[in-house]
Coordinates of C-alpha atoms and ligand atoms in Angstrom, one line a residue:
M211 CA 180.2 42.2 83.4
A212 CA 181.2 45.6 82.2
Q213 CA 181.8 44.2 78.7
L214 CA 178.3 42.6 78.8
I215 CA 176.7 45.9 79.8
S216 CA 178.5 47.7 77.0
E217 CA 177.5 45.0 74.5
L218 CA 173.9 45.2 75.6
S219 CA 173.9 49.0 75.4
K220 CA 175.1 48.8 71.8
N221 CA 172.1 46.8 70.8
K222 CA 169.7 48.5 73.1
D223 CA 166.9 49.2 70.7
I224 CA 166.8 45.6 69.4
I225 CA 166.7 44.3 73.0
I226 CA 164.0 46.7 74.0
G227 CA 161.9 45.7 70.9
I228 CA 162.3 42.0 71.6
C229 CA 161.4 42.4 75.3
Y230 CA 158.4 44.5 74.4
I231 CA 157.2 41.8 72.0
I232 CA 157.7 39.1 74.7
S233 CA 155.8 41.2 77.2
A234 CA 152.9 41.8 74.7
G235 CA 152.8 38.1 74.0
L236 CA 152.7 37.3 77.7
F237 CA 149.8 39.7 78.1
I238 CA 147.8 38.1 75.3
F239 CA 148.4 34.6 76.5
G240 CA 147.7 35.7 80.0
L241 CA 144.3 37.0 78.9
K242 CA 143.6 33.8 77.0
F243 CA 144.4 31.7 80.1
L244 CA 142.3 33.9 82.3
S245 CA 139.2 33.0 80.4
S246 CA 138.9 29.6 82.1
P247 CA 139.0 28.9 85.9
A248 CA 141.3 25.9 85.2
T249 CA 144.0 28.1 83.7
A250 CA 143.3 31.4 85.4
R251 CA 146.2 31.2 87.8
R252 CA 148.7 30.5 85.0
G253 CA 147.2 33.5 83.1
N254 CA 147.7 35.7 86.1
F255 CA 151.3 34.6 86.5
L256 CA 152.1 35.1 82.8
S257 CA 150.5 38.6 82.7
A258 CA 152.5 39.6 85.9
L259 CA 155.7 38.3 84.3
G260 CA 155.0 40.3 81.2
M261 CA 154.5 43.4 83.3
F262 CA 157.7 42.8 85.3
I263 CA 159.7 42.5 82.1
A264 CA 158.0 45.6 80.7
V265 CA 158.8 47.7 83.7
V266 CA 162.4 46.6 84.0
I267 CA 163.1 47.2 80.3
T268 CA 161.4 50.5 80.3
L269 CA 163.4 51.7 83.3
W270 CA 166.6 50.5 81.6
S271 CA 165.8 52.0 78.3
K272 CA 165.2 55.4 79.9
N273 CA 168.6 55.3 81.6
V274 CA 167.2 55.4 85.0
I275 CA 170.3 55.0 87.1
D276 CA 169.1 55.9 90.5
F277 CA 166.8 53.0 91.4
K278 CA 166.5 54.0 95.1
W279 CA 163.0 55.5 95.0
I280 CA 161.8 52.8 92.5
V281 CA 163.0 50.0 94.8
I282 CA 161.3 51.8 97.8
G283 CA 158.1 52.1 95.8
V284 CA 158.2 48.5 94.8
I285 CA 158.7 47.3 98.4
I286 CA 155.8 49.5 99.6
G287 CA 153.6 48.4 96.8
A288 CA 154.4 44.7 97.2
L289 CA 153.7 45.0 100.9
I290 CA 150.3 46.7 100.3
G291 CA 149.5 44.0 97.7
A292 CA 150.5 41.1 99.9
I293 CA 148.5 42.4 102.9
A294 CA 145.5 43.2 100.8
S295 CA 145.5 39.8 99.2
R296 CA 145.3 38.3 102.7
V297 CA 142.7 40.6 104.3
I298 CA 140.3 41.3 101.4
T299 CA 137.5 38.8 101.4
M300 CA 135.9 37.5 98.1
T301 CA 132.8 39.7 98.6
Q302 CA 135.1 42.7 98.7
M303 CA 136.9 41.9 95.4
P304 CA 134.7 44.3 93.4
E305 CA 135.8 47.2 95.7
M306 CA 139.4 46.2 95.3
V307 CA 139.1 46.1 91.5
A308 CA 137.4 49.5 91.6
L309 CA 140.5 50.9 93.5
F310 CA 142.8 49.3 91.0
N311 CA 141.0 50.9 88.1
G312 CA 141.1 54.3 89.9
F313 CA 144.9 54.0 90.4
G314 CA 145.3 53.0 86.8
G315 CA 143.3 56.1 85.8
I316 CA 145.3 58.5 88.0
A317 CA 148.6 57.0 86.8
S318 CA 147.6 57.7 83.1
L319 CA 146.5 61.2 84.1
L320 CA 149.9 61.8 85.7
V321 CA 151.8 60.5 82.7
G322 CA 149.8 62.8 80.4
W323 CA 150.3 65.7 82.8
S324 CA 154.0 65.2 82.9
A325 CA 154.1 65.0 79.1
F326 CA 152.2 68.3 78.9
V327 CA 154.5 70.0 81.5
M328 CA 157.6 68.8 79.5
A329 CA 156.5 70.0 76.1
P330 CA 153.7 72.6 76.4
Q331 CA 154.8 75.0 73.7
A332 CA 156.2 72.7 71.0
L333 CA 153.2 72.8 68.7
T334 CA 154.2 71.2 65.4
P335 CA 151.6 69.2 63.6
V336 CA 153.1 66.0 65.0
S337 CA 153.1 67.3 68.5
N338 CA 149.5 68.3 68.0
L339 CA 148.7 64.6 67.7
T340 CA 150.7 64.1 70.9
F341 CA 148.6 66.9 72.5
I342 CA 145.4 65.0 71.6
A343 CA 146.8 61.9 73.2
V344 CA 147.9 63.9 76.3
I345 CA 144.4 65.4 76.6
L346 CA 142.7 62.0 76.2
S347 CA 144.9 60.4 78.8
V348 CA 144.2 63.2 81.3
L349 CA 140.5 63.4 80.5
I350 CA 139.8 59.6 80.5
G351 CA 142.2 59.0 83.4
G352 CA 140.6 61.7 85.5
V353 CA 137.0 60.4 84.9
T354 CA 138.3 56.9 85.7
F355 CA 139.9 58.0 88.9
T356 CA 137.0 59.8 90.5
G357 CA 134.4 57.5 89.0
S358 CA 136.2 54.5 90.5
I359 CA 136.5 56.1 93.9
I360 CA 132.8 56.8 93.9
A361 CA 132.1 53.2 92.7
W362 CA 134.4 51.9 95.6
G363 CA 132.5 54.2 98.1
K364 CA 129.1 52.9 96.9
L365 CA 130.2 49.3 97.2
N366 CA 131.4 49.7 100.8
G367 CA 128.6 52.0 101.9
L368 CA 130.7 55.2 102.3
V369 CA 128.8 56.9 99.5
Y370 CA 125.0 56.9 99.0
Q371 CA 124.4 53.5 97.4
K372 CA 121.3 53.9 95.4
A373 CA 121.1 55.8 92.2
F374 CA 121.5 59.6 93.0
L375 CA 119.3 61.6 90.7
F376 CA 118.3 65.3 90.9
P377 CA 116.4 67.7 88.5
G378 CA 118.5 69.2 85.8
Q379 CA 121.2 66.6 86.2
K380 CA 121.5 65.7 82.5
F381 CA 121.6 69.4 81.6
I382 CA 124.4 70.1 84.0
N383 CA 126.3 67.1 82.7
L384 CA 125.9 68.3 79.2
I385 CA 127.3 71.8 80.1
L386 CA 130.1 70.1 81.9
V387 CA 131.0 67.9 78.9
L388 CA 130.8 70.8 76.5
G389 CA 133.1 72.9 78.8
I390 CA 135.6 70.1 79.0
L391 CA 135.6 69.5 75.2
T392 CA 135.9 73.2 74.4
S393 CA 138.9 73.5 76.7
A394 CA 140.4 70.3 75.4
V395 CA 140.1 71.5 71.7
L396 CA 141.6 74.9 72.6
V397 CA 144.6 73.3 74.3
C398 CA 145.3 71.4 71.1
I399 CA 145.0 74.4 68.7
P400 CA 148.4 76.1 68.1
G401 CA 148.6 79.8 69.1
V402 CA 145.8 79.8 71.6
G403 CA 146.9 81.4 74.8
G404 CA 146.3 80.4 78.4
K405 CA 146.9 76.7 77.7
N406 CA 147.9 76.0 81.3
I407 CA 144.6 77.2 82.7
L408 CA 142.7 75.4 79.9
F409 CA 144.6 72.2 80.7
Y410 CA 143.8 72.4 84.4
I411 CA 140.1 73.0 83.5
V412 CA 140.2 69.8 81.6
I413 CA 141.7 68.0 84.6
G414 CA 139.2 69.5 87.1
G415 CA 136.3 68.9 84.7
A416 CA 137.3 65.3 84.3
F417 CA 137.3 64.7 88.0
V418 CA 133.8 66.3 88.4
L419 CA 132.5 64.3 85.4
G420 CA 133.7 61.0 86.9
V421 CA 131.7 61.8 90.1
M422 CA 128.6 62.9 88.1
S423 CA 128.7 59.9 85.8
V424 CA 128.8 57.3 88.6
M425 CA 126.5 58.9 91.2
P426 CA 123.3 58.2 89.2
I427 CA 124.0 54.5 89.0
G428 CA 122.5 52.2 91.6
G429 CA 125.2 50.6 93.9
A430 CA 124.3 47.1 92.9
D431 CA 124.9 48.0 89.2
M432 CA 128.5 48.7 90.2
P433 CA 130.1 45.5 88.8
V434 CA 129.0 46.6 85.3
V435 CA 130.3 50.1 85.9
I436 CA 133.6 48.8 87.3
S437 CA 134.1 46.7 84.3
L438 CA 133.4 49.8 82.1
L439 CA 135.8 51.9 84.2
N440 CA 138.3 49.1 83.8
S441 CA 138.0 49.5 80.1
Y442 CA 138.4 53.3 80.5
S443 CA 141.6 52.8 82.5
G444 CA 142.9 50.8 79.6
I445 CA 142.0 53.4 77.0
A446 CA 143.6 56.1 79.2
A447 CA 146.8 54.0 79.5
C448 CA 146.7 53.5 75.7
A449 CA 146.4 57.3 75.2
A450 CA 149.2 57.8 77.7
G451 CA 151.3 55.4 75.6
F452 CA 150.8 57.6 72.5
A453 CA 151.6 60.7 74.6
I454 CA 155.0 59.4 75.6
N455 CA 155.5 57.2 72.5
N456 CA 155.7 53.9 74.4
I457 CA 154.5 51.0 72.2
L458 CA 154.0 48.6 75.1
L459 CA 151.8 51.0 77.0
I460 CA 149.7 51.4 73.9
V461 CA 149.4 47.6 73.4
S462 CA 148.6 46.8 77.0
G463 CA 146.2 49.7 77.3
A464 CA 144.4 48.6 74.2
L465 CA 144.1 45.0 75.6
V466 CA 142.6 46.2 78.8
G467 CA 140.3 48.7 77.1
A468 CA 139.0 46.0 74.7
S469 CA 138.6 43.2 77.2
G470 CA 136.8 45.6 79.6
I471 CA 134.3 46.5 76.9
V472 CA 133.7 42.8 76.0
L473 CA 133.1 41.9 79.7
T474 CA 130.8 44.9 80.1
K475 CA 128.8 43.7 77.1
I476 CA 128.6 40.1 78.3
M477 CA 127.3 41.3 81.7
C478 CA 124.7 43.6 80.1
K479 CA 123.5 40.8 77.8
A480 CA 123.2 38.4 80.8
M481 CA 121.0 40.9 82.6
N482 CA 119.1 41.7 79.3
R483 CA 119.9 45.4 79.8
S484 CA 121.6 47.8 77.5
L485 CA 124.7 49.7 78.6
A486 CA 122.7 52.9 78.3
N487 CA 120.0 51.5 80.6
V488 CA 122.7 50.6 83.2
L489 CA 124.3 54.1 82.9
F490 CA 121.3 56.4 82.6
S491 CA 118.2 54.7 83.8
G492 CA 118.7 55.2 87.6
F493 CA 117.9 51.5 88.2
G494 CA 117.6 51.0 91.9
S495 CA 116.8 54.7 92.7
V496 CA 113.4 53.5 93.8
T497 CA 112.4 50.1 95.3
T498 CA 108.8 50.0 94.1
A499 CA 109.5 47.6 91.3
K500 CA 107.7 44.3 91.9
G501 CA 107.4 41.1 90.0
A502 CA 104.2 39.3 89.3
G503 CA 102.9 40.4 92.7
E504 CA 102.7 36.7 93.5
T505 CA 101.1 35.7 96.8
G506 CA 99.9 32.5 98.2
E507 CA 101.1 29.6 100.3
I508 CA 104.7 28.8 100.6
S509 CA 105.9 25.4 101.7
P510 CA 108.7 25.5 104.2
I511 CA 110.8 22.4 104.9
N512 CA 113.4 21.6 107.5
A513 CA 116.8 20.0 107.0
A514 CA 115.7 16.5 108.3
D515 CA 112.8 16.3 105.7
A516 CA 115.0 17.8 102.9
Y517 CA 117.6 15.1 103.6
L518 CA 115.0 12.4 103.0
I519 CA 114.2 13.8 99.5
L520 CA 117.9 14.3 98.7
E521 CA 118.8 10.8 99.9
A522 CA 116.4 9.4 97.3
A523 CA 117.4 11.7 94.5
N524 CA 119.2 10.4 91.4
S525 CA 120.2 13.9 90.1
V526 CA 120.8 17.1 91.9
V527 CA 121.7 20.5 90.5
F528 CA 123.1 23.2 92.7
V529 CA 122.3 26.8 91.7
P530 CA 124.5 29.2 93.7
G531 CA 123.9 32.9 94.0
Y532 CA 124.9 36.0 95.9
G533 CA 123.7 34.5 99.2
M534 CA 126.2 31.6 99.0
A535 CA 129.0 34.3 98.8
V536 CA 127.5 36.1 101.8
A537 CA 127.2 33.0 103.8
Q538 CA 130.6 31.6 102.6
A539 CA 128.7 28.3 102.1
Q540 CA 130.9 27.0 99.2
H541 CA 132.9 24.5 101.2
A542 CA 129.8 23.1 102.9
V543 CA 128.1 22.9 99.4
R544 CA 131.1 21.0 98.0
E545 CA 130.9 18.6 100.9
L546 CA 127.2 18.0 100.4
G547 CA 127.9 17.5 96.7
E548 CA 130.5 14.8 97.4
L549 CA 128.2 13.0 99.9
L550 CA 125.4 13.0 97.2
E551 CA 127.9 11.6 94.7
E552 CA 128.9 8.9 97.1
N553 CA 125.2 8.1 97.4
G554 CA 125.1 7.4 93.6
C555 CA 123.6 10.7 92.7
D556 CA 124.5 12.7 89.6
V557 CA 125.6 16.2 90.8
K558 CA 126.0 19.4 88.7
Y559 CA 126.5 23.0 89.5
A560 CA 124.6 25.4 87.3
I561 CA 126.3 28.9 87.1
H562 CA 124.5 31.9 85.8
P563 CA 126.8 34.5 84.3
V564 CA 125.6 37.3 86.6
A565 CA 125.0 35.3 89.7
G566 CA 126.6 37.1 92.6
R567 CA 128.0 40.6 92.4
M568 CA 131.0 40.3 90.1
P569 CA 131.9 38.4 86.9
G570 CA 132.9 34.8 87.6
H571 CA 131.9 35.3 91.3
M572 CA 130.4 31.7 91.7
N573 CA 133.2 30.1 89.6
V574 CA 135.8 31.6 91.9
L575 CA 134.0 30.5 95.1
L576 CA 133.5 27.0 93.8
A577 CA 137.1 26.8 92.6
E578 CA 138.2 27.9 96.1
A579 CA 136.2 25.0 97.5
N580 CA 137.8 22.6 95.0
V581 CA 134.7 21.8 93.1
S582 CA 135.8 20.1 89.9
Y583 CA 135.4 22.3 86.8
D584 CA 133.8 19.3 85.0
L585 CA 130.7 19.6 87.2
L586 CA 130.0 23.2 86.3
V587 CA 127.3 23.7 83.6
E588 CA 125.9 26.8 81.9
P589 CA 122.2 27.7 81.9
G590 CA 122.0 26.9 78.1
D591 CA 123.2 23.4 78.8
V592 CA 121.2 22.6 82.0
N593 CA 117.9 24.2 81.1
P594 CA 116.9 21.7 78.4
T595 CA 117.4 18.8 80.8
M596 CA 115.7 20.5 83.8
E597 CA 112.5 18.4 83.7
T598 CA 114.6 15.3 84.4
V599 CA 116.3 16.8 87.4
D600 CA 115.1 15.3 90.7
V601 CA 116.2 18.2 93.0
C602 CA 117.4 21.8 92.2
M603 CA 119.1 23.3 95.2
V604 CA 119.0 27.1 95.0
I605 CA 121.7 28.3 97.4
G606 CA 121.2 32.0 98.1
A607 CA 120.2 32.8 94.5
N608 CA 117.1 34.8 93.7
D609 CA 116.9 37.0 90.5
V610 CA 118.8 34.5 88.4
V611 CA 116.1 31.8 89.0
N612 CA 113.1 34.1 89.0
P613 CA 110.5 32.7 86.5
A614 CA 109.0 36.2 86.2
A615 CA 112.0 37.1 83.9
R616 CA 110.6 34.4 81.5
D617 CA 106.8 34.7 82.1
D618 CA 105.9 38.2 83.2
E619 CA 106.2 40.9 80.5
T620 CA 105.7 43.6 83.1
S621 CA 108.6 42.5 85.3
P622 CA 111.6 44.8 85.3
I623 CA 113.8 41.8 84.6
Y624 CA 111.6 40.4 81.8
G625 CA 113.8 38.9 79.1
M626 CA 116.8 38.2 81.4
P627 CA 117.9 34.6 80.8
I628 CA 117.4 32.5 83.9
I629 CA 118.2 29.0 85.2
E630 CA 114.8 27.4 85.0
V631 CA 114.8 25.6 88.3
D632 CA 111.0 25.7 88.5
K633 CA 110.9 23.0 85.9
A634 CA 112.8 20.5 88.1
K635 CA 110.8 17.9 90.0
T636 CA 111.6 19.5 93.4
V637 CA 113.2 22.8 94.2
F638 CA 114.8 23.7 97.5
V639 CA 115.3 27.4 98.0
L640 CA 117.9 28.2 100.7
K641 CA 117.7 31.8 102.0
R642 CA 117.0 33.6 105.2
S643 CA 113.7 35.2 104.5
M644 CA 111.2 36.1 101.8
G645 CA 113.4 39.1 101.1
A646 CA 114.1 40.2 97.5
G647 CA 117.4 40.0 95.6
F648 CA 119.3 42.6 93.9
A649 CA 116.5 43.7 91.5
G650 CA 114.2 44.2 94.5
I651 CA 111.3 42.2 93.0
D652 CA 109.0 39.4 94.1
N653 CA 109.9 35.9 93.1
P654 CA 107.0 33.6 92.0
L655 CA 109.3 30.6 92.3
F656 CA 108.8 30.6 96.1
F657 CA 105.0 29.9 95.7
K658 CA 105.3 27.1 93.1
P659 CA 103.9 23.7 94.3
N660 CA 107.2 21.9 93.7
T661 CA 109.2 24.5 95.7
R662 CA 110.2 24.0 99.3
M663 CA 111.7 26.9 101.3
L664 CA 114.6 25.9 103.6
F665 CA 115.0 29.1 105.6
G666 CA 118.2 30.1 107.4
D667 CA 121.8 31.1 106.6
A668 CA 122.9 29.1 103.6
K669 CA 126.0 27.7 105.3
A670 CA 124.0 26.6 108.4
S671 CA 121.3 25.0 106.3
V672 CA 123.8 23.1 104.0
S673 CA 125.9 22.1 107.1
A674 CA 122.7 20.7 108.7
L675 CA 122.1 18.6 105.5
V676 CA 125.7 17.4 105.6
S677 CA 125.2 16.4 109.3
E678 CA 122.0 14.5 108.3
F679 CA 124.0 12.5 105.7
K680 CA 126.8 11.8 108.1
E681 CA 124.6 10.7 111.0
T682 CA 122.6 8.2 109.0
Ligands
TAP835 P1 120.2 38.1 94.3 O1 119.1 38.1 93.3 O2 120.8 39.4 94.7 O3 119.7 37.3 95.6 C1 120.5 36.9 96.6 C2 119.7 36.3 97.7 O4 120.6 35.8 98.6 C3 118.8 37.2 98.4 O5 117.5 37.1 98.0 C4 119.0 36.9 99.9 O6 117.8 36.5 100.5 C5 119.9 35.7 99.9 N1 120.9 35.7 100.9 C6 121.7 36.7 101.3 N2 122.5 36.4 102.3 C7 122.2 35.1 102.6 C8 122.7 34.1 103.5 N3 123.7 34.4 104.4 N4 122.2 32.9 103.4 C9 121.3 32.5 102.6 N5 120.8 33.4 101.7 C10 121.2 34.6 101.7 O7 121.4 37.1 93.8 P2 121.6 36.3 92.4 O8 120.4 35.4 92.2 O9 123.0 35.8 92.5 O10 121.5 37.4 91.3 C11 122.5 38.4 91.1 C12 121.8 39.7 90.9 O11 122.9 40.7 90.9 C13 121.1 39.8 89.5 O12 120.0 40.6 89.6 C14 122.2 40.5 88.6 O13 121.6 41.1 87.5 C15 122.8 41.4 89.6 N6 124.1 41.8 89.2 C16 125.1 40.9 89.1 C17 126.3 41.3 88.6 C18 127.4 40.3 88.4 S1 128.6 40.6 87.4 N7 127.3 39.1 89.0 C19 126.6 42.6 88.2 C20 125.6 43.5 88.4 C21 124.3 43.1 88.9 P3 117.6 36.7 102.1 O14 117.9 38.1 102.4 O15 116.1 36.3 102.3 O16 118.5 35.7 102.7

């Protein structure tokens, strides 16, 4: 054993390099597998394995010989993780991700801070570059930390959930940013005195900026913001990697930073909103926005009558939305889908990219209920065939099926791609009331002649339909 350790120590740099390459490869393949629900679990496992190898090798390479505190930390962390994975419900996942991002941000800040404390005065041209990396890790890490805490608070209702706007807000933010940047530049210039104070101004300013950046954003826009903060946490980690000259931290931070930005862009596109609109428009600060102002007769239906139509249908498309998550109706939906298939009906599940409140929300719920991935279709694939569909069942979705997004140029969501359920022969809308969805606007779909409103909790309504099928 002693001989093995001595052999390993002789080739330490080569071993570290090989392990870092393996870890980076595992991160990349992990990300690739995460892009499909069918392979996501494998992706998660590969990424975790990559991180495990990276941590062990980094500790070994730094000659950490007293593992006592590290082992204690691992045990505490693993316990918190195991308990959280049991008690956190699917609808709370965005909150959990917000906290993860925040911890990532503060970790990068602490790495940058320690690098600063260890070498504050060594200002050669090379160390100037290191200083820039230190400042970036502290600045972006600080913004990510407090921004994520506010995002978490907004999602769970501890912080004012709507967009918080006040007069002069943009001007104050501008002064804040200028103050931080000036201090940051001065820290990096050799010979400037008072670097410690300037450095702490950057940290304090970053904390305040994180709060000021997220407060003006409406609580329901948080998934986009969380994805952006996820990207920030990656960039902060990347900068921290440069600060301590750790290649793997640079690679993994860059991967997180880039994938977070891509996800943010996908979400903005699916809502037909620019990132600037999400960040600065104060969407959701007022609830006066309306759709076409549609009024008229609605046609309610009960489960017994809805069953008769479903029983005769040759094709049914389920369109789940946020309400399915709230009602936890996914298992009942899958059961109904299976009964329809047994009845000779063609069943599909149409998933809108921003249905629900987090990316992939509907995919995860349907996967949990063991709905086959082959049955999932995207709006672009199902919309052209919609006129041939006998019944579209809208399960707690609202904005993502709102025809105003297609037909009403004055609608706040005009231009957002929708699932065109109104073109199906019959539409069942399962929701509890005539209440609006996330965008807070009317939905003309409810008043269409081919729409039937099946009021009630989605799980109760779908279960009632399942009972009708089983009883007859
Ligand atoms: P929403 O438009 O928010 O509508 C959800 C509907 O579910 C509500 O109208 C509500 O009506 C109904 N509902 C709530 N609880 C229910 C229950 N227990 N049983 C039955 N129905 C229930 O949802 P959507 O169509 O999924 O659209 C998502 C919205 O969130 C979009 O506007 C999107 O832009 C936004 N958004 C999404 C994301 C991501 S990443 N997914 C990110 C940011 C923003 P009742 O109260 O009448 O029941």
